[in-house]
CSV table of C-alpha atoms and ligand atoms in Angstrom, one decimal:
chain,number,residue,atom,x,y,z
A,29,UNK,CA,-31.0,0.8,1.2
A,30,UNK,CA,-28.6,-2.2,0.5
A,31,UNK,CA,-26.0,-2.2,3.2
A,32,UNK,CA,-23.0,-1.4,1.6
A,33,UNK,CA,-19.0,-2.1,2.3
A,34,UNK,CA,-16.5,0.4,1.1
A,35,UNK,CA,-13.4,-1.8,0.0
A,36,UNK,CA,-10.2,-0.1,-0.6
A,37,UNK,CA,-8.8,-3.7,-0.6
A,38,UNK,CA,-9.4,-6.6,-1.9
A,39,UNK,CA,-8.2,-9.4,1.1
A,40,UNK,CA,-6.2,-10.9,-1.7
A,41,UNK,CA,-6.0,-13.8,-1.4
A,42,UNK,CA,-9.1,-14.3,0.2
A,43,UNK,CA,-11.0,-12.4,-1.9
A,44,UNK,CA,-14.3,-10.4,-1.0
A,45,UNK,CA,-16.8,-13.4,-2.0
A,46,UNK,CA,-18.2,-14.4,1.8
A,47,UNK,CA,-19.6,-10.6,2.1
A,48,UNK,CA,-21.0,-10.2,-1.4
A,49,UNK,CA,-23.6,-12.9,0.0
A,50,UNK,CA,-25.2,-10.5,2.6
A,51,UNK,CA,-23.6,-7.1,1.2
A,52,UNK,CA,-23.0,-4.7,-1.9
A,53,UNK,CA,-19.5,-4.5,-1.5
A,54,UNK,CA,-17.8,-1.8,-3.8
A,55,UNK,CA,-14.6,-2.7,-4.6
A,56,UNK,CA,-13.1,1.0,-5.0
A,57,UNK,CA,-10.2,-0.3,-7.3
A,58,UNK,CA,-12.0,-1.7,-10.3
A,59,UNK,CA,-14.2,1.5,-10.2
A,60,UNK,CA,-13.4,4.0,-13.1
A,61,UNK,CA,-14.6,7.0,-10.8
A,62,UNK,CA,-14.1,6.3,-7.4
A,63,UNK,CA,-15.0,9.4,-6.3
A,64,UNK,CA,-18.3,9.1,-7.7
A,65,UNK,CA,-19.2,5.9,-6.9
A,66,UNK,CA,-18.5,6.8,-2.8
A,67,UNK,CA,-20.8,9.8,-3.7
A,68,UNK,CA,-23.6,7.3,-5.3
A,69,UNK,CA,-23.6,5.2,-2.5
A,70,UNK,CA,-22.4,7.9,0.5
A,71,UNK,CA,-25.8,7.0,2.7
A,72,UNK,CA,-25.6,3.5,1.9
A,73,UNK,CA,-21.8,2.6,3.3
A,74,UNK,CA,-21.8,1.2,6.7
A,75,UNK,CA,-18.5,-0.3,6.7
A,76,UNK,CA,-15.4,0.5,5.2
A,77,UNK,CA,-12.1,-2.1,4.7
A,78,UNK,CA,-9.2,-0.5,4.4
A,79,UNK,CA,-5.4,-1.5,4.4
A,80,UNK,CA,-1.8,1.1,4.4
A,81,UNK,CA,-1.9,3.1,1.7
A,82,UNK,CA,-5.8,3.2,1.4
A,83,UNK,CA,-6.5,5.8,4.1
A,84,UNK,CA,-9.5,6.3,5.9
A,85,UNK,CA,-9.3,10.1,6.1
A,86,UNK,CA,-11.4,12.2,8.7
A,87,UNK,CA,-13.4,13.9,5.5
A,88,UNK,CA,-14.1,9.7,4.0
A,89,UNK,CA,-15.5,9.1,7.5
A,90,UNK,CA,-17.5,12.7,7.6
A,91,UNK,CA,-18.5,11.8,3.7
A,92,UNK,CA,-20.1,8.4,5.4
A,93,UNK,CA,-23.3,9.5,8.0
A,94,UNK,CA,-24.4,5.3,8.5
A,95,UNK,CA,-20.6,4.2,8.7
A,96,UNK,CA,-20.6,1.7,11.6
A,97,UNK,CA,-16.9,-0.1,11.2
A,98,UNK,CA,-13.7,0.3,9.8
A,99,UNK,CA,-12.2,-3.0,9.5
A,100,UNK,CA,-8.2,-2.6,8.5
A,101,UNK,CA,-6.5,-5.3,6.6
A,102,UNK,CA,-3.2,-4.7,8.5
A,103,UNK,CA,-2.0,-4.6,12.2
A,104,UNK,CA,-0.6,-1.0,11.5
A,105,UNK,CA,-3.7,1.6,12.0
A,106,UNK,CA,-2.1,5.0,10.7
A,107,UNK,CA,-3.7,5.0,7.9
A,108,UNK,CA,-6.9,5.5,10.0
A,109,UNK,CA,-8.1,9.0,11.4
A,110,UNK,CA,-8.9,6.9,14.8
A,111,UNK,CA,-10.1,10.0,16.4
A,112,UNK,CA,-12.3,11.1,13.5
A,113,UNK,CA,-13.6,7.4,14.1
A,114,UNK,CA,-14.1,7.7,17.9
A,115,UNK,CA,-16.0,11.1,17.6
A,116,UNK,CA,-18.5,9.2,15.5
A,117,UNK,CA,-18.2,6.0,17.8
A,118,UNK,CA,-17.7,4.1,14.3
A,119,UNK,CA,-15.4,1.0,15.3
A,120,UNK,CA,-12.2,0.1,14.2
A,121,UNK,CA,-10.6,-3.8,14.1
A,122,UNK,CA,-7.1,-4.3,12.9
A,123,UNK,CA,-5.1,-8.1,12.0
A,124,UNK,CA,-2.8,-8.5,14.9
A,125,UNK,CA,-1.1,-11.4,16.0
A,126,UNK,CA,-1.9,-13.4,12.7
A,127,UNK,CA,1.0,-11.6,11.3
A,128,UNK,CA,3.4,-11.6,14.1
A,129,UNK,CA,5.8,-14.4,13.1
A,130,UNK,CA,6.0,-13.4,9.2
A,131,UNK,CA,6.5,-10.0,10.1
A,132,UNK,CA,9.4,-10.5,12.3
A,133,UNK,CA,10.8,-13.2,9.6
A,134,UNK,CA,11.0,-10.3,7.2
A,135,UNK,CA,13.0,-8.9,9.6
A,136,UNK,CA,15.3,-11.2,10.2
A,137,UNK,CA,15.4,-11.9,6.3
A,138,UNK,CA,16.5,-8.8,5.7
A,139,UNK,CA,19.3,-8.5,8.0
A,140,UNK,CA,20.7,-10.9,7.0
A,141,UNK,CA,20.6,-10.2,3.5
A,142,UNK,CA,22.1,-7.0,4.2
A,143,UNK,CA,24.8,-8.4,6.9
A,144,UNK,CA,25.5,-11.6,4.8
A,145,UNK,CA,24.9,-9.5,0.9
A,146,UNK,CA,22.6,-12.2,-0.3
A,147,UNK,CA,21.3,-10.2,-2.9
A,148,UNK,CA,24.9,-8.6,-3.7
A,149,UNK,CA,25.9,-11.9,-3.6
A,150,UNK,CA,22.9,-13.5,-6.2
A,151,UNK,CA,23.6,-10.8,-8.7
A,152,UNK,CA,27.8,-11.2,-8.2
A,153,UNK,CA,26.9,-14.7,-9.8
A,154,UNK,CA,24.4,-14.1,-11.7
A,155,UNK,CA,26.1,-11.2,-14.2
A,156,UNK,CA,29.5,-13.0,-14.0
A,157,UNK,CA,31.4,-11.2,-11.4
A,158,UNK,CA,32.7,-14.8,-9.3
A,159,UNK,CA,34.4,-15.7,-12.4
A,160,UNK,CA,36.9,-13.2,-11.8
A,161,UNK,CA,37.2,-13.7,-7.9
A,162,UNK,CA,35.3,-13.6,-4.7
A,163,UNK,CA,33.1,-11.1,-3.2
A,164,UNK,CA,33.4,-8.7,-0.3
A,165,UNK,CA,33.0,-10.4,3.3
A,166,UNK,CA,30.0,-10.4,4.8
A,167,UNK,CA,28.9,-9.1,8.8
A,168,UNK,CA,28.6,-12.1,11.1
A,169,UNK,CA,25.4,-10.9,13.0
A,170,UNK,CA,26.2,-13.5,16.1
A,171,UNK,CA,27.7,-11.8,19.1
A,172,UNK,CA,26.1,-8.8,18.1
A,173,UNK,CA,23.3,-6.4,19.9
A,174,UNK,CA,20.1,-5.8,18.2
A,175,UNK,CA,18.3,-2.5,19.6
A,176,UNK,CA,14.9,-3.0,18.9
A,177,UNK,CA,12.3,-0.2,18.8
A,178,UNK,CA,9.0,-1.4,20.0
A,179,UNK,CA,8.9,-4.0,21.7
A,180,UNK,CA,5.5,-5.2,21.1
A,181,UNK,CA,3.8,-8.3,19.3
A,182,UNK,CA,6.7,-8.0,16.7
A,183,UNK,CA,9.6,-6.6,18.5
A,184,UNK,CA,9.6,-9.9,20.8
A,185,UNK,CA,8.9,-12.2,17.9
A,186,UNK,CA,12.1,-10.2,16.1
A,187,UNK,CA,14.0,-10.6,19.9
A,188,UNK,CA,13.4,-14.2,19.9
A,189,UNK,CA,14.8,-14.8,16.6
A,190,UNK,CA,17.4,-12.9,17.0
A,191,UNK,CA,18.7,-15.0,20.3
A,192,UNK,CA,18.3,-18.0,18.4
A,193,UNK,CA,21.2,-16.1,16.1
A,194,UNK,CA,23.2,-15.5,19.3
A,195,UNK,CA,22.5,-11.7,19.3
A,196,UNK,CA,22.1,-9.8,22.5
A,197,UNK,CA,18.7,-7.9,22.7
A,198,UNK,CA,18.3,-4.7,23.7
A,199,UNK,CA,15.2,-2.5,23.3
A,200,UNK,CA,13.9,1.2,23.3
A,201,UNK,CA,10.2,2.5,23.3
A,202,UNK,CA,7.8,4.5,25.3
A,203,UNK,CA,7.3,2.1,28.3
A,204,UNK,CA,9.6,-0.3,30.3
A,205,UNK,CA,8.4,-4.1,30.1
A,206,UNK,CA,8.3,-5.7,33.3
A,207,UNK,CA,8.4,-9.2,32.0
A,208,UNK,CA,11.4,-9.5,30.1
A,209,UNK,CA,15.0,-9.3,31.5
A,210,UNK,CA,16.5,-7.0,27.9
A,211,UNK,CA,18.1,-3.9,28.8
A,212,UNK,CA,15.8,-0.8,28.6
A,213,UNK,CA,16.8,2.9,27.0
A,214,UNK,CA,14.7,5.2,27.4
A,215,UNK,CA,16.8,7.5,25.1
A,216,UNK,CA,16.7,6.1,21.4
A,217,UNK,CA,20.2,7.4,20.0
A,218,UNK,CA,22.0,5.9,23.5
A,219,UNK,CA,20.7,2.8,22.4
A,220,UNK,CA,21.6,2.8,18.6
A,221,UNK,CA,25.1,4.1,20.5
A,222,UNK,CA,25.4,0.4,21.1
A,223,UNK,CA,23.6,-1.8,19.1
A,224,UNK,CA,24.8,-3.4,15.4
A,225,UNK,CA,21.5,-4.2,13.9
A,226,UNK,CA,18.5,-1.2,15.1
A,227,UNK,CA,15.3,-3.1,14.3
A,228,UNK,CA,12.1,-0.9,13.7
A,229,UNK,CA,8.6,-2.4,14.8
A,230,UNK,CA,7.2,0.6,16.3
A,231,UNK,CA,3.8,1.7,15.2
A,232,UNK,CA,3.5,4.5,13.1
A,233,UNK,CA,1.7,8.0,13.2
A,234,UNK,CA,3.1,11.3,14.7
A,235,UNK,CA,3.9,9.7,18.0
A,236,UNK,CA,6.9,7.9,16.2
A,237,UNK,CA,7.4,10.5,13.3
A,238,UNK,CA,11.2,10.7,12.6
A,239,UNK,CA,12.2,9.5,15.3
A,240,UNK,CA,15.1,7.7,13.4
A,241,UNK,CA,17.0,11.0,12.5
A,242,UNK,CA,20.2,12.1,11.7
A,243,UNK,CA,21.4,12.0,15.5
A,244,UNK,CA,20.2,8.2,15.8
A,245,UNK,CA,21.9,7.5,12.7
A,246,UNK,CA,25.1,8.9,13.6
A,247,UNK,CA,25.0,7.1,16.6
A,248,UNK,CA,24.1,3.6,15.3
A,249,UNK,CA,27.4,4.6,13.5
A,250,UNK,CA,29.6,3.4,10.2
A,251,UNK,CA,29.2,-0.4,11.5
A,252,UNK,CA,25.4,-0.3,12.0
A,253,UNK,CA,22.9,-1.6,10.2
A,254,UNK,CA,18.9,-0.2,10.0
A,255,UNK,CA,16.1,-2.6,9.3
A,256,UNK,CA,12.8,-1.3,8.9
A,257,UNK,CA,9.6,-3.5,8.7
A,258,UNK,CA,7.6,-0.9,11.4
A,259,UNK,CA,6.3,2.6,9.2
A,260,UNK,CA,8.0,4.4,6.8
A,261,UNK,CA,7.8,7.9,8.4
A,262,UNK,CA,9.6,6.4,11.5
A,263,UNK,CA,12.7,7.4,9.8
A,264,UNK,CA,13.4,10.9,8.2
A,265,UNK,CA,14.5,9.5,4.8
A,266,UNK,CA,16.5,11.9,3.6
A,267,UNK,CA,18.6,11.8,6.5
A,268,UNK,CA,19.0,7.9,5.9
A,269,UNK,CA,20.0,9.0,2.4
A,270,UNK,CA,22.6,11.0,3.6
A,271,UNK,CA,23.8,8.5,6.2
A,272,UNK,CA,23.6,5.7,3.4
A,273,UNK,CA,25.7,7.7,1.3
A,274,UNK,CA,28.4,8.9,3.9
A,275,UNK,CA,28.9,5.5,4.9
A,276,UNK,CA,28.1,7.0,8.5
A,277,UNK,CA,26.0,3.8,8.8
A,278,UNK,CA,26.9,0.3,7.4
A,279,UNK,CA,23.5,-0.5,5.4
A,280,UNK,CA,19.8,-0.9,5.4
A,281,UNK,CA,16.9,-3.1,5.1
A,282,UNK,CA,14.0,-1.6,4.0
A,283,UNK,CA,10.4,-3.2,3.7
A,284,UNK,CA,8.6,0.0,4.1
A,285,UNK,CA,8.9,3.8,2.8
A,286,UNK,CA,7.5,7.5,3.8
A,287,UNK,CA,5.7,7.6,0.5
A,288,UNK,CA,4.6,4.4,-0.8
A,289,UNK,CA,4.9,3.0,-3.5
A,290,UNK,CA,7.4,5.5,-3.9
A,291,UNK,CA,11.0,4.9,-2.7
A,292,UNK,CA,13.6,7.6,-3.1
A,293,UNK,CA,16.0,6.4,-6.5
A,294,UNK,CA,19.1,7.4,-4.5
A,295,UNK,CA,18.4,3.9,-3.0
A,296,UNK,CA,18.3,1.9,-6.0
A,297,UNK,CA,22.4,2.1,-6.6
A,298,UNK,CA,23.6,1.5,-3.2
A,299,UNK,CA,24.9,-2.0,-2.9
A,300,UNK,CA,24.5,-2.0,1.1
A,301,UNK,CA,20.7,-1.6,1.0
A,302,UNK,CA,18.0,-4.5,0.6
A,303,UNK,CA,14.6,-3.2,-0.5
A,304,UNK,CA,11.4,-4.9,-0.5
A,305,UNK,CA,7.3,-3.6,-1.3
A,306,UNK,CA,6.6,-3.6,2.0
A,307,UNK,CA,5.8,-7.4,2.4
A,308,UNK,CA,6.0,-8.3,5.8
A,309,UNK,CA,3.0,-10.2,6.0
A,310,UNK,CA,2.7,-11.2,2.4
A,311,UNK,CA,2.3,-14.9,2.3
A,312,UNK,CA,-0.4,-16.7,1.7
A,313,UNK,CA,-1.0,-18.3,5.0
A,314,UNK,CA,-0.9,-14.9,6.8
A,315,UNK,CA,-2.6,-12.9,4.5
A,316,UNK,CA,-5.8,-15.6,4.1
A,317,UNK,CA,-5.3,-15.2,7.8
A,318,UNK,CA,-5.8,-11.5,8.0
A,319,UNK,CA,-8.5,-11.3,5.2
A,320,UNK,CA,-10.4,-14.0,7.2
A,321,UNK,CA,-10.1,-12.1,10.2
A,322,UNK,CA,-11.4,-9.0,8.4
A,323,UNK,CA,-14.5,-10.8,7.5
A,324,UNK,CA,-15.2,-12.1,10.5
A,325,UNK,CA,-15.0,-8.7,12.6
A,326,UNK,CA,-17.8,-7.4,10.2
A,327,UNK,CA,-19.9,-10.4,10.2
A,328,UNK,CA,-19.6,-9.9,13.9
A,329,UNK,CA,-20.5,-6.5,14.0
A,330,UNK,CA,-23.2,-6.4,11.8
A,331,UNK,CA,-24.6,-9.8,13.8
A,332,UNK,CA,-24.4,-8.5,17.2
A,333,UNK,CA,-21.7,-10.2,18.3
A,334,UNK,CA,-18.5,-9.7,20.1
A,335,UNK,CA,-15.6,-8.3,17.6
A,336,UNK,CA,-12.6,-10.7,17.2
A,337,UNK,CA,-9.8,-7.9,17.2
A,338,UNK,CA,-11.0,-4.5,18.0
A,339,UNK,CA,-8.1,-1.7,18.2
A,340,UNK,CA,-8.5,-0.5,21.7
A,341,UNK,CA,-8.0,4.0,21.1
B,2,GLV,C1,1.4,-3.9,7.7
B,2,GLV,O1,2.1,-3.1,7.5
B,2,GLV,C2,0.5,-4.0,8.9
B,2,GLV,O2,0.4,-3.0,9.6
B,2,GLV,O3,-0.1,-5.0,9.0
């Protein structure tokens, strides 16, 4: 039996080359039936690299009996079945902290493309519009409160930014931090009650399902501003459609969706909303980063030695 990895990713830009020395590494993508050729190889597979949108279901990990590692090319593990994988004591690594300051500069990029209309602004010149006078004024995000949910890896690397802009942090989530001196709300819509700019960077799964609904919305309120770099099925999009629509919040920026790559069309005319493909780690540096880090969690694995990010269940 050739060991065998499972990739539903390819570590662009990294690239899958340092495994294919000491592996068969299917690359699920290229193949023309994937179904079959996880069927071909089912005994063979003992590790699996997966990334959001590529889902390690509980039926892919029953399908696998030798599968010894799930290495995810993302900080994010919702698109794992982690307690299929614990049953099976399989193990699971993920890409934090590599990704931490990109992520949160998404964040800050797209507030203040929505706050400041950069890309209302871009296509105002672009199509001709300045010729005929100037655009609408912008939000000035200094002085402002950002509520941030999470305040993890990201949410603090979002906070610092955002005191750098001036902005007054204040932060929700399931715990209260002892080391930082932000205000703390245990209740989610009290805190978008009071904050401007409600920053997502929660994980995602059914702990945080819709917890952005309409009654959070409302309260962020018609001056209020969402951005979302966290999950997409934090926030109950259709609600946000409605909101959006009603003007009974101020905008959105949006780098990640409930149904990717799928984003809901009612989006694609509204002026106050910045979208991206969910890109928050997407540069080169980080990504090389995270693919490297994927690598080396199997070689690890597979060599005995101690894993360089394992999620902790
Ligand atoms: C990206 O969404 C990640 O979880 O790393």
């Amino acid at each position: 039996m050739a060991k065998t990895i499972l990739a539903l990713s390819s570590l662009y830009p990294l690239g899958l080359n340092e495994l294919e020395g000491g592996f068969h590494v299917i690359k699920l993508w290229q193949e023309k039936y994937p179904d079959a050729a996880i069927r071909a190889h089912q005994a063979d597979i003992v590790a699996v690299i997966a990334t959001p949108g590529r889902n390690v279901s509980r039926g892919l990990i029953e399908a696998l009996p030798n599968l010894e590692i799930i290495a995810n090319f993302a900080v994010g593990t919702d698109n794992i079945d982690l307690e299929a994988a614990r049953e099976r004591g399989i193990v699971v690594t993920n890409t934090p902290d590599v990704l931490t300051g990109d992520t949160a500069d998404a964040a800050i990029a797209l507030m203040l493309a929505v706050a400041r209309r950069v890309v209302e602004g871009d296509a105002y010149v672009r199509i001709g519009k300045w010729l005929n006078g100037a655009m609408p004024l912008g939000t000035s995000p200094g002085g402002k409160v950002a509520g941030i949910v999470g305040l993890g890896r990201i949410g603090r690397a979002i906070a610092a930014r955002c005191e750098a802009f001036g902005i007054k942090i204040v932060y929700h989530g399931p715990n209260r931090k002892k080391d930082v001196s932000y205000d703390y709300y245990d209740d989610l819509a009290e805190m978008a009650a009071g904050a401007d700019f409600l920053f997502l960077a929660c994980c995602g799964g059914p702990d945080t399902k819709h917890i952005v609904d309409a009654g959070v919305l409302n309260a962020l309120g018609p001056k209020g501003y969402l951005i979302n770099i966290a999950r997409g099925s934090v926030v109950d999009e259709q609600a946000l459609l409605i909101a959006l629509r009603n003007g009974d919040i101020a905008g959105a920026g949006l780098d990640v969706f409930e149904n990717e790559p799928h984003v809901p069309e009612g989006l694609f005319t509204m002026d106050n909303v910045v979208l991206l493909p969910h890109v928050g780690s997407a540069t080169v540096e980080t990504r090389t980063a995270m693919g490297r880090l994927v690598i080396e969690n199997i070689l690890a694995h597979f060599s005995g030695n101690p894993l360089k990010t394992p999620v902790v269940a």
